[in-house]
Coordinates of N, CA, C and O and ligand atoms in Angstrom, one line a residue:
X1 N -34.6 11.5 94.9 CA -33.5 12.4 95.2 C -32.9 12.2 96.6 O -33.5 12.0 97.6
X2 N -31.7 12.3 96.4 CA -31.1 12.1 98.0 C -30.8 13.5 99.1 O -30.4 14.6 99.1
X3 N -31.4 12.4 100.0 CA -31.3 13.7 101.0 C -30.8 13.7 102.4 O -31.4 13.1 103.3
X4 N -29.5 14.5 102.7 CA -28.8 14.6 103.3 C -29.1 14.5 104.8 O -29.6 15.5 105.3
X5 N -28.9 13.2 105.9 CA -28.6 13.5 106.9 C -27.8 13.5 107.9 O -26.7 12.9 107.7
X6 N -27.9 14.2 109.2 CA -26.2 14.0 109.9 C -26.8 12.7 110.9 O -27.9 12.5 111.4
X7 N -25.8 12.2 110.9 CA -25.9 10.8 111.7 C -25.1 10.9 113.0 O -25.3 10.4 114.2
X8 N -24.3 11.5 112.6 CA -22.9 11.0 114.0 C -21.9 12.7 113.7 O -21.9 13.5 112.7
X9 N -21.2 12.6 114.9 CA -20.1 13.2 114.5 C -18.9 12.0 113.8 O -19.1 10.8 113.9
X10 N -17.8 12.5 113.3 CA -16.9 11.3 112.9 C -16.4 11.2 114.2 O -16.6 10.0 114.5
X11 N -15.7 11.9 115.5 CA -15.2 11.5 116.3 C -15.6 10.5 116.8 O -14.6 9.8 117.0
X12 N -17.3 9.8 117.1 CA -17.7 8.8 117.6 C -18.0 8.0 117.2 O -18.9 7.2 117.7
X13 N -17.2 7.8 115.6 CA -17.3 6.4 115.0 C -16.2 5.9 114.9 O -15.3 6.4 114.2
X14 N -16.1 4.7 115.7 CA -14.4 4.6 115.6 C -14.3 3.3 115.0 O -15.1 2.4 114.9
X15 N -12.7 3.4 114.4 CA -12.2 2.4 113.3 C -12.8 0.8 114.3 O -13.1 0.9 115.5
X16 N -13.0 -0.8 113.2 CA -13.0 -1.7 114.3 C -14.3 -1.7 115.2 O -14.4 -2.6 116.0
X17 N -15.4 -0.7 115.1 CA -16.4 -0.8 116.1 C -17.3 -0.3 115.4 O -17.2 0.9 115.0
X18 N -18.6 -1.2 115.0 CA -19.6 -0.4 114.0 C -20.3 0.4 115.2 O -20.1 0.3 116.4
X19 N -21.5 1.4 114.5 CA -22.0 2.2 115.4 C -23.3 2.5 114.6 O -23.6 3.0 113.5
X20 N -24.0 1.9 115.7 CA -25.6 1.9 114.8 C -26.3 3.0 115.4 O -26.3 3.5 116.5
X21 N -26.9 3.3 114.2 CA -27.8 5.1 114.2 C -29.2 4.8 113.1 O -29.6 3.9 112.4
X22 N -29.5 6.0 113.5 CA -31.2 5.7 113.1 C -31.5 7.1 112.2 O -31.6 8.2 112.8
X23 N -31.6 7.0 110.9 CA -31.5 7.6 109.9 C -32.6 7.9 109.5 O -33.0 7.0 108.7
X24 N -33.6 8.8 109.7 CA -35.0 8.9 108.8 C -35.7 7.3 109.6 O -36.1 6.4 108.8
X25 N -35.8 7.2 110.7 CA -36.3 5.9 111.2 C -35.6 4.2 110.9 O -35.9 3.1 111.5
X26 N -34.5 4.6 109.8 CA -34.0 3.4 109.4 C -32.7 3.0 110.1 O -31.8 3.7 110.2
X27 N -32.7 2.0 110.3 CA -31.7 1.1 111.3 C -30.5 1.2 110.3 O -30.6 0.6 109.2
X28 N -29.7 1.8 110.4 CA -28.1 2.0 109.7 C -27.0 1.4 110.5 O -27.4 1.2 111.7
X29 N -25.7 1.1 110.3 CA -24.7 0.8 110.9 C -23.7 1.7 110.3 O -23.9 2.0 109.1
X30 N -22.6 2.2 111.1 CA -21.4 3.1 110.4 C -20.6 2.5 110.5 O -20.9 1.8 111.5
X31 N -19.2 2.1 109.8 CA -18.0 1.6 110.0 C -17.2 2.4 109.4 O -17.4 2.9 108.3
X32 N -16.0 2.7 110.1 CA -15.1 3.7 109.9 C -13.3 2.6 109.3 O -12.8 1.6 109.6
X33 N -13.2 3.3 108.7 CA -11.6 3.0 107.8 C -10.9 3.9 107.6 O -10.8 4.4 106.5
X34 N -10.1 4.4 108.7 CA -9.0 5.6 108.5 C -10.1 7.1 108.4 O -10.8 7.5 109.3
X35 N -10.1 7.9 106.8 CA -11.0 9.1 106.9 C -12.1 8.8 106.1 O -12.9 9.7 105.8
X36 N -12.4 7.2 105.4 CA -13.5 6.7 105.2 C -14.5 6.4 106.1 O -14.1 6.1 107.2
X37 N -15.9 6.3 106.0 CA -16.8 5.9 106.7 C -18.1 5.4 105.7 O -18.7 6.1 104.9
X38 N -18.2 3.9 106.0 CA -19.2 3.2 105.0 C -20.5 3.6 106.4 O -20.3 4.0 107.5
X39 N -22.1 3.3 105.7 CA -23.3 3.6 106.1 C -23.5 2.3 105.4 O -22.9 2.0 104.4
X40 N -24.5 1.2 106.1 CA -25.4 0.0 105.6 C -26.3 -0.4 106.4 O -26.3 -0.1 107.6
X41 N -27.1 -1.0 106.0 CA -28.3 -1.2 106.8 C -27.8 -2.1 107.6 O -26.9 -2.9 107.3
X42 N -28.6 -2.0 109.0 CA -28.3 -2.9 110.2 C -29.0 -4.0 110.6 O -28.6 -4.6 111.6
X43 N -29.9 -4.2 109.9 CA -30.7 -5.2 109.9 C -30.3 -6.6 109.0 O -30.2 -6.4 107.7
X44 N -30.1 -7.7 109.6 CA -29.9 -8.8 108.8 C -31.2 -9.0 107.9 O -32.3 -9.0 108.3
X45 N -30.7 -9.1 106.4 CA -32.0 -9.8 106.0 C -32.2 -11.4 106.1 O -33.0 -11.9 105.4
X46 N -31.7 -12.0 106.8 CA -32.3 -13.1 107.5 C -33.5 -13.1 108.1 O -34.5 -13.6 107.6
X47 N -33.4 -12.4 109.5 CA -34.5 -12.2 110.1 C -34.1 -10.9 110.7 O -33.1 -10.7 111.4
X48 N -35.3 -9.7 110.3 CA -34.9 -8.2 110.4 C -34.8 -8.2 111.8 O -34.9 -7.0 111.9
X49 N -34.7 -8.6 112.9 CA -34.9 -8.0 114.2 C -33.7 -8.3 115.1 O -33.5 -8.3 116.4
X50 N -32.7 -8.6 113.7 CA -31.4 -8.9 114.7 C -30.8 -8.0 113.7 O -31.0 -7.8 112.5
X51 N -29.8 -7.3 114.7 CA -29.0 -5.9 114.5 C -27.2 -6.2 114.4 O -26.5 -6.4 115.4
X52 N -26.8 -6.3 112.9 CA -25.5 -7.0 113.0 C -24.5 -6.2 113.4 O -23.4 -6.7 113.2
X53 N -24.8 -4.2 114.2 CA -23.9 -4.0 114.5 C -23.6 -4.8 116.3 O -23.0 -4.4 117.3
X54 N -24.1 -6.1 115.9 CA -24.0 -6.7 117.3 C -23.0 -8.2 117.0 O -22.9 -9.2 117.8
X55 N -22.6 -8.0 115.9 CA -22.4 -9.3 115.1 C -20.5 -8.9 115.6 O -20.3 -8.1 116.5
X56 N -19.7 -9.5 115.0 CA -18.6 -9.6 114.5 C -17.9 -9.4 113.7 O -17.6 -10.2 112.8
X57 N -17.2 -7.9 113.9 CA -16.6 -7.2 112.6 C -14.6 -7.9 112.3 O -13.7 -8.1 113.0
X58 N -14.8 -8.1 111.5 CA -13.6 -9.0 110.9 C -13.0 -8.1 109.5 O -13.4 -8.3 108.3
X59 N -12.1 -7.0 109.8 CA -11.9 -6.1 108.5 C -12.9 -5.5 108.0 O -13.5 -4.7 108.7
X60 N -13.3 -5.9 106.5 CA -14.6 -5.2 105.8 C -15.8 -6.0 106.0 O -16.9 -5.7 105.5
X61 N -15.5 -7.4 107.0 CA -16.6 -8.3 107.3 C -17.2 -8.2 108.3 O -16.6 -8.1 109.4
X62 N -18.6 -8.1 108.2 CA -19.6 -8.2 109.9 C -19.9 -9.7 109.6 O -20.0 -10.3 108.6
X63 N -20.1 -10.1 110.7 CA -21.2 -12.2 110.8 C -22.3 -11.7 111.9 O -22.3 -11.6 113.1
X64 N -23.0 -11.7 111.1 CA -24.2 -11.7 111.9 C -24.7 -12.6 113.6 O -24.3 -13.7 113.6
X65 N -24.9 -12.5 114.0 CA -24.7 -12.9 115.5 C -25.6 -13.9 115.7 O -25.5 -14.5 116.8
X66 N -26.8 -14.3 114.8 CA -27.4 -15.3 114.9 C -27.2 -16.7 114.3 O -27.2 -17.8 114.9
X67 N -26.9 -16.2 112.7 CA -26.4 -17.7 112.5 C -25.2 -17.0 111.1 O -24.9 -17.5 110.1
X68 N -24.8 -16.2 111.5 CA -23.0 -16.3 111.1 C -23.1 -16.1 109.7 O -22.3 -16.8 109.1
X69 N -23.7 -15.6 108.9 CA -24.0 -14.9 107.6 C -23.2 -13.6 107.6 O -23.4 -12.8 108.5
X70 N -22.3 -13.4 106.6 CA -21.4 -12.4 106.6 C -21.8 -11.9 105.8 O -22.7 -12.3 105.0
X71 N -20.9 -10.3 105.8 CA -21.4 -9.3 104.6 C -20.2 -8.4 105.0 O -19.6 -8.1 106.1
X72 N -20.3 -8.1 103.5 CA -19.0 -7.0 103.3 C -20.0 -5.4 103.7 O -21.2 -5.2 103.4
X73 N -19.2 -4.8 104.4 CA -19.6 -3.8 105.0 C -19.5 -2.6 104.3 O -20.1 -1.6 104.6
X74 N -18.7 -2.7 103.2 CA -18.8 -1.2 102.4 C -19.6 -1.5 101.1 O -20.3 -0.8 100.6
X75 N -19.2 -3.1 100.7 CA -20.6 -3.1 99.4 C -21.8 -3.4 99.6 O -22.8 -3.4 98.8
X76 N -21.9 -3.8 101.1 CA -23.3 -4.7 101.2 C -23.8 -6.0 101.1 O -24.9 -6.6 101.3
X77 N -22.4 -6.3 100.5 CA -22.6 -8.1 99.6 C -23.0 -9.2 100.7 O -22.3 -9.2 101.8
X78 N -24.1 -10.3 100.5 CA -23.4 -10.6 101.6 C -22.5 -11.7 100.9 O -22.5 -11.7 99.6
X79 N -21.8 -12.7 101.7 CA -21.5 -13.6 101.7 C -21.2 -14.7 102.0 O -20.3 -15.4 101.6
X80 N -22.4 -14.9 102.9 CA -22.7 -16.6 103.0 C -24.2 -17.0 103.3 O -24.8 -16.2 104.0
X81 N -24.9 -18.0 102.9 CA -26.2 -17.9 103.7 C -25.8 -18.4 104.9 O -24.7 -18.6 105.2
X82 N -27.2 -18.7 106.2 CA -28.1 -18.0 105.5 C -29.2 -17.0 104.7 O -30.3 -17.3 104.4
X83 N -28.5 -15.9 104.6 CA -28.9 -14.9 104.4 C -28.5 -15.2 102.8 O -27.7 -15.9 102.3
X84 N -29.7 -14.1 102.1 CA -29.4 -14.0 100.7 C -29.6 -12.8 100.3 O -29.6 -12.9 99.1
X85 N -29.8 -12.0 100.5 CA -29.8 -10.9 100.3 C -28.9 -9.7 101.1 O -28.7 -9.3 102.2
X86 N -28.5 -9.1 99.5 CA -27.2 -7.7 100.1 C -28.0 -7.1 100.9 O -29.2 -7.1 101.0
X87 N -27.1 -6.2 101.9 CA -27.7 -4.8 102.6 C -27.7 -3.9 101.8 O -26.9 -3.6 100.9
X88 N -28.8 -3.0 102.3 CA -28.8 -1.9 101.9 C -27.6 -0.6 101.8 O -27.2 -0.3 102.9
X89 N -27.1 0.0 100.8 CA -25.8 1.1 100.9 C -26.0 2.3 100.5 O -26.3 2.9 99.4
X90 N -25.6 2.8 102.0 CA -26.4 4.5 101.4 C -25.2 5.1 101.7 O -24.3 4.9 102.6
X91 N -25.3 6.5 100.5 CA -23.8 7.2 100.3 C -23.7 8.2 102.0 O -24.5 8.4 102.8
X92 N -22.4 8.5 101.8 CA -22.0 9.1 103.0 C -21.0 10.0 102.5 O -20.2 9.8 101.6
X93 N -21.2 11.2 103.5 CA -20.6 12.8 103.7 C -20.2 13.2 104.6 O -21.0 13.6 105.4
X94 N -18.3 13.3 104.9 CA -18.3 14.0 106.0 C -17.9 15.8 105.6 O -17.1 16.3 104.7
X95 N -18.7 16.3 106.5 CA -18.2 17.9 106.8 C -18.1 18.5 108.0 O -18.9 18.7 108.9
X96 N -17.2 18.8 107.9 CA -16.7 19.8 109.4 C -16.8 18.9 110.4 O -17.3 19.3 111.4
X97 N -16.4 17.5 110.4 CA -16.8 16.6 111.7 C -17.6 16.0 112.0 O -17.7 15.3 112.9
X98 N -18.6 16.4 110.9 CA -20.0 15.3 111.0 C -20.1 14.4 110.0 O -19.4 14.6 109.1
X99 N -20.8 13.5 110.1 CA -20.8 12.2 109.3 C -22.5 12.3 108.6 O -23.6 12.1 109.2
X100 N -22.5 12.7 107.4 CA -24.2 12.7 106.8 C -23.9 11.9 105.8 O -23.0 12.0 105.0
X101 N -25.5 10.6 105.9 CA -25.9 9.8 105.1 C -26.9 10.0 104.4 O -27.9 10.3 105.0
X102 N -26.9 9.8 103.0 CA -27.7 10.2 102.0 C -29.3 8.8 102.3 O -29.3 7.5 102.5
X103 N -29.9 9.3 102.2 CA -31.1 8.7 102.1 C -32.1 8.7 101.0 O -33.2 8.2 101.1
Ligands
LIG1 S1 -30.5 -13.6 111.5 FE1 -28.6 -13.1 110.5 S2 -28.1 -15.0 109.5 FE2 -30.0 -15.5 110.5

């Protein structure tokens, strides 16, 4: 069952700049698109200990900052190795200015 939490206000997720938050202990990234906001895990599945909100956002693309493995940021896909595996995608709620990710 999913369960609601607040992560951010929307004001401090801004378009073009992911913003990593820690959800129930889990490494998330936010990316913002106008009054959308995608939630995905922040950790490369390459090697978990690099955080691609440190990577290179390109539209709906992050590249990872180690060895340039991209992923679409609202499906999780990735798309290139060497990474093979999608990120994780968890739903998102905004109300009254806050930004809550389903867990
Ligand atoms: S750590 Fe991200 S592609 Fe290798």
């Amino acid at each position: 069952m999913t369960q609601w939490h607040r992560a951010s206000s929307l004001e401090d997720v801004w378009e073009g700049t992911p913003l990593p938050v820690t959800v129930e202990g889990r490494p998330i990234a936010l990316y913002r698109f106008g009054d959308r906001v995608h939630a995905v895990g922040d950790l490369c599945p390459h090697q978990k200990d690099v955080k691609l909100s440190d990577g290179y956002l390109d539209g709906e693309t992050i590249e990872c900052p180690m060895h340039q493995s991209c992923f679409n940021v609202c499906t999780g896909e990735v798309l290139n190795a060497p990474a093979r595996e999608n990120l994780p995608v968890f739903e998102v709620r905004i109300e009254d200015g806050d930004v809550f990710v389903g867990v």
